[in-house]
Amino acid sequence: MTYVISDIHGCYDKYKNILSKINFSEDDTLYILGDIVDRGHDGIKTLLDVAERGNVVFLKGNHDYLAYVLLMKLPDFLSENNSSEELDEMYRLWISDGGEPTIEEFLFLSESERDIVLYALKKSKISEVINVGGKTFLLSHTVPSFDKSDDYDNWTPDDYVYGEPDYEKIYFEDKYIVTGHTPTGFIDKNSLGKIWKGNNHIAIDCGAVFGNPLGCLCLDTMEEFYSD
Ligand SMILES: [Mn+2]
């Protein structure tokens, strides 16, 4: 079976709970649609678990992208001589957007664990198009606004990590767009904590780090699963 989850944001226990609920096995594939790190306290721990698994595909979100850039610069930031006002400002913005637990966890890692984390962040993909059960799915952290839908082949990495989708518009008649990034309660307040589907969009960020369950969708059966 093929499963999708998103926006774990350090909620390691909910992630492990979902894996056991779906009886995740070697024969299955799990796509994680970005934002593994930041806000919650176990983002790096989750990333280390993901990196060990051959059947988990990690697509990057805006938080993972920024974490990679700034964790690479952490030695400069922490040194009196090599930091700069620009770097200090980037760290200040990251910390105000939930980066602090990620930095704290990273500092406790061994050198080899740091390499694993940085490599996992670096090699994470931007998007993937897959066929499951006769349907086509475009998977990514987010997508750009509808006015760019005609220019699909030229969507940039920024579109896929920072874009703001128009959920009321059908982008493609022949495929479903599956994304995280926007907690579903913001799309429709009646969908708070639940997977939202409409207009060939499937939005799966249920806002786990804000006290809601982590949602998981099986693309073969469209069955929804939620962490306890
Ligand atoms: Mn995001």
Short mmCIF file of C-alpha atoms and ligand atoms in Angstrom, two decimals:
data_model
loop_
_atom_site.label_atom_id
_atom_site.label_comp_id
_atom_site.label_asym_id
_atom_site.label_seq_id
_atom_site.Cartn_x
_atom_site.Cartn_y
_atom_site.Cartn_z
CA MET A 1 0.00 0.00 0.00
CA THR A 2 1.02 3.63 -0.53
CA TYR A 3 0.47 6.12 2.27
CA VAL A 4 0.92 9.90 2.67
CA ILE A 5 1.43 12.01 5.81
CA SER A 6 2.65 15.57 6.27
CA ASP A 7 3.71 18.28 8.70
CA ILE A 8 4.93 16.02 11.49
CA HIS A 9 6.69 19.08 13.02
CA GLY A 10 8.54 17.06 15.62
CA CYS A 11 5.52 14.99 16.74
CA TYR A 12 7.54 11.76 16.81
CA ASP A 13 5.07 9.88 19.03
CA LYS A 14 2.16 10.62 16.66
CA TYR A 15 4.32 9.55 13.71
CA LYS A 16 5.17 6.21 15.37
CA ASN A 17 1.53 5.79 16.39
CA ILE A 18 0.43 6.19 12.76
CA LEU A 19 3.04 3.69 11.54
CA SER A 20 1.67 1.09 13.93
CA LYS A 21 -1.98 1.91 13.08
CA ILE A 22 -1.37 1.24 9.39
CA ASN A 23 0.81 -1.82 10.18
CA PHE A 24 3.52 -0.19 8.07
CA SER A 25 5.68 -2.93 6.55
CA GLU A 26 8.51 -3.46 4.07
CA ASP A 27 5.95 -3.92 1.29
CA ASP A 28 4.43 -0.45 1.82
CA THR A 29 5.65 2.99 0.78
CA LEU A 30 5.17 6.12 2.88
CA TYR A 31 5.46 9.61 1.39
CA ILE A 32 6.08 12.42 3.88
CA LEU A 33 5.06 15.74 2.34
CA GLY A 34 7.43 17.99 4.24
CA ASP A 35 7.87 19.92 7.47
CA ILE A 36 9.26 17.10 9.57
CA VAL A 37 11.21 19.59 11.71
CA ASP A 38 10.51 22.71 13.82
CA ARG A 39 7.85 23.71 16.37
CA GLY A 40 7.69 20.29 18.11
CA HIS A 41 10.58 18.79 20.04
CA ASP A 42 11.45 15.60 18.15
CA GLY A 43 11.92 16.70 14.56
CA ILE A 44 15.52 15.53 14.33
CA LYS A 45 14.63 12.24 16.05
CA THR A 46 11.90 11.75 13.41
CA LEU A 47 14.31 12.60 10.61
CA LEU A 48 16.83 10.03 11.90
CA ASP A 49 14.09 7.38 11.89
CA VAL A 50 13.03 8.34 8.34
CA ALA A 51 16.66 8.23 7.13
CA GLU A 52 16.96 4.60 8.30
CA ARG A 53 13.99 3.41 6.24
CA GLY A 54 14.32 2.45 2.59
CA ASN A 55 10.59 2.73 1.88
CA VAL A 56 9.90 6.24 3.17
CA VAL A 57 10.11 9.07 0.61
CA PHE A 58 10.67 12.49 2.16
CA LEU A 59 9.61 15.55 0.14
CA LYS A 60 10.83 18.82 1.60
CA GLY A 61 8.75 21.59 3.16
CA ASN A 62 9.70 25.19 3.83
CA HIS A 63 10.85 24.33 7.38
CA ASP A 64 13.07 21.47 6.19
CA TYR A 65 14.54 23.67 3.47
CA LEU A 66 15.39 26.46 5.90
CA ALA A 67 16.72 24.01 8.50
CA TYR A 68 19.15 22.60 5.94
CA VAL A 69 20.46 26.04 4.98
CA LEU A 70 20.85 27.23 8.55
CA LEU A 71 22.13 24.02 10.19
CA MET A 72 24.90 24.05 7.59
CA LYS A 73 25.80 27.54 8.85
CA LEU A 74 25.45 26.68 12.56
CA PRO A 75 29.22 26.61 13.23
CA ASP A 76 29.49 30.14 11.73
CA PHE A 77 26.49 31.37 13.71
CA LEU A 78 27.94 30.06 16.99
CA SER A 79 31.41 31.48 16.39
CA GLU A 80 32.08 35.05 17.49
CA ASN A 81 34.20 35.77 14.43
CA ASN A 82 32.28 34.21 11.54
CA SER A 83 28.71 35.28 12.23
CA SER A 84 27.22 38.32 10.53
CA GLU A 85 24.23 40.58 11.07
CA GLU A 86 22.54 38.89 8.12
CA LEU A 87 23.06 35.42 9.56
CA ASP A 88 21.93 36.55 13.03
CA GLU A 89 18.75 37.91 11.44
CA MET A 90 18.10 34.66 9.55
CA TYR A 91 18.46 32.71 12.81
CA ARG A 92 16.22 35.18 14.65
CA LEU A 93 13.48 34.67 12.04
CA TRP A 94 13.92 30.89 12.10
CA ILE A 95 13.71 30.77 15.91
CA SER A 96 10.56 32.91 15.86
CA ASP A 97 9.05 30.40 13.39
CA GLY A 98 9.73 27.31 15.52
CA GLY A 99 13.40 26.58 14.80
CA GLU A 100 14.66 26.52 18.37
CA PRO A 101 13.85 22.86 19.22
CA THR A 102 15.53 21.79 15.97
CA ILE A 103 18.73 23.70 16.84
CA GLU A 104 18.76 22.30 20.40
CA GLU A 105 18.30 18.70 19.19
CA PHE A 106 20.97 19.10 16.52
CA LEU A 107 23.53 20.35 19.04
CA PHE A 108 23.17 17.10 21.02
CA LEU A 109 23.97 14.88 18.02
CA SER A 110 27.24 13.14 17.30
CA GLU A 111 29.19 14.19 14.24
CA SER A 112 27.97 11.16 12.27
CA GLU A 113 24.33 11.73 13.25
CA ARG A 114 24.64 15.36 12.12
CA ASP A 115 25.88 14.12 8.75
CA ILE A 116 22.87 11.77 8.45
CA VAL A 117 20.45 14.61 9.26
CA LEU A 118 22.05 17.06 6.84
CA TYR A 119 22.18 14.47 4.07
CA ALA A 120 18.49 13.55 4.58
CA LEU A 121 17.50 17.22 4.40
CA LYS A 122 19.69 17.82 1.37
CA LYS A 123 18.51 14.87 -0.68
CA SER A 124 14.79 15.36 0.06
CA LYS A 125 12.86 15.82 -3.17
CA ILE A 126 10.56 18.67 -4.18
CA SER A 127 7.63 16.76 -5.70
CA GLU A 128 6.61 13.43 -7.14
CA VAL A 129 3.87 12.30 -9.53
CA ILE A 130 2.68 8.73 -8.89
CA ASN A 131 -0.03 6.42 -10.15
CA VAL A 132 -1.86 4.38 -7.54
CA GLY A 133 -5.06 2.39 -8.00
CA GLY A 134 -5.77 3.90 -11.42
CA LYS A 135 -5.47 7.49 -10.16
CA THR A 136 -2.65 10.00 -10.66
CA PHE A 137 -1.41 12.02 -7.69
CA LEU A 138 0.90 15.04 -7.63
CA LEU A 139 2.57 15.00 -4.21
CA SER A 140 4.38 18.03 -2.74
CA HIS A 141 4.47 20.21 0.38
CA THR A 142 2.37 22.84 -1.35
CA VAL A 143 1.62 24.24 -4.82
CA PRO A 144 1.51 27.82 -6.18
CA SER A 145 -1.63 29.88 -6.70
CA PHE A 146 -4.05 28.89 -9.48
CA ASP A 147 -2.86 31.59 -11.89
CA LYS A 148 0.35 29.54 -12.31
CA SER A 149 -1.50 26.28 -13.07
CA ASP A 150 -1.12 26.72 -16.85
CA ASP A 151 2.64 26.94 -16.38
CA TYR A 152 2.91 23.64 -14.46
CA ASP A 153 6.14 22.50 -16.16
CA ASN A 154 7.88 25.67 -14.96
CA TRP A 155 6.90 25.55 -11.29
CA THR A 156 9.98 26.36 -9.23
CA PRO A 157 11.25 24.74 -6.01
CA ASP A 158 9.95 27.84 -4.19
CA ASP A 159 6.46 27.22 -5.64
CA TYR A 160 6.53 23.71 -4.18
CA VAL A 161 7.67 24.73 -0.67
CA TYR A 162 6.18 28.24 -0.17
CA GLY A 163 3.19 28.37 -2.57
CA GLU A 164 -0.34 29.28 -1.51
CA PRO A 165 -2.83 26.97 -3.23
CA ASP A 166 -6.31 28.03 -4.34
CA TYR A 167 -8.26 25.13 -2.91
CA GLU A 168 -11.53 26.24 -4.53
CA LYS A 169 -10.00 25.83 -8.03
CA ILE A 170 -9.45 22.60 -9.98
CA TYR A 171 -5.87 22.76 -11.29
CA PHE A 172 -5.86 19.49 -13.26
CA GLU A 173 -8.75 17.35 -14.45
CA ASP A 174 -6.51 14.29 -14.72
CA LYS A 175 -4.75 14.30 -11.36
CA TYR A 176 -5.20 14.94 -7.66
CA ILE A 177 -2.90 17.39 -5.87
CA VAL A 178 -1.94 16.08 -2.43
CA THR A 179 -0.32 18.67 -0.15
CA GLY A 180 0.39 19.62 3.46
CA HIS A 181 1.57 23.06 4.66
CA THR A 182 -1.89 24.56 5.33
CA PRO A 183 -3.68 23.12 8.38
CA THR A 184 -7.04 21.88 7.09
CA GLY A 185 -8.93 23.90 9.70
CA PHE A 186 -7.83 27.02 7.77
CA ILE A 187 -9.32 25.68 4.53
CA ASP A 188 -12.63 24.82 6.14
CA LYS A 189 -13.19 25.24 9.87
CA ASN A 190 -15.43 22.15 9.84
CA SER A 191 -12.39 20.12 8.73
CA LEU A 192 -10.26 21.00 11.77
CA GLY A 193 -8.06 17.99 12.55
CA LYS A 194 -9.37 16.02 9.54
CA ILE A 195 -8.10 15.42 5.99
CA TRP A 196 -9.85 17.78 3.55
CA LYS A 197 -10.82 16.78 -0.02
CA GLY A 198 -12.33 18.97 -2.73
CA ASN A 199 -11.80 20.23 -6.29
CA ASN A 200 -9.16 17.54 -7.00
CA HIS A 201 -7.17 18.74 -3.96
CA ILE A 202 -6.40 16.54 -0.97
CA ALA A 203 -5.03 18.50 1.98
CA ILE A 204 -3.54 16.32 4.70
CA ASP A 205 -1.93 18.69 7.25
CA CYS A 206 -4.34 18.19 10.15
CA GLY A 207 -2.24 20.43 12.43
CA ALA A 208 -0.69 17.68 14.58
CA VAL A 209 1.67 20.09 16.36
CA PHE A 210 -1.29 22.29 17.34
CA GLY A 211 -2.92 19.49 19.34
CA ASN A 212 -4.78 17.72 16.54
CA PRO A 213 -4.16 14.15 15.33
CA LEU A 214 -1.59 13.36 12.65
CA GLY A 215 -3.58 12.32 9.57
CA CYS A 216 -2.56 9.63 7.11
CA LEU A 217 -4.22 8.70 3.82
CA CYS A 218 -3.93 5.36 2.00
CA LEU A 219 -3.88 6.26 -1.70
CA ASP A 220 -4.92 2.74 -2.77
CA THR A 221 -8.15 2.69 -0.75
CA MET A 222 -8.58 6.40 0.22
CA GLU A 223 -8.95 5.18 3.80
CA GLU A 224 -8.02 7.82 6.40
CA PHE A 225 -6.08 7.07 9.58
CA TYR A 226 -5.53 9.35 12.58
CA SER A 227 -3.09 9.17 15.47
CA ASP A 228 -4.52 8.81 18.99
MN MN B 1 5.04 24.37 5.59
#
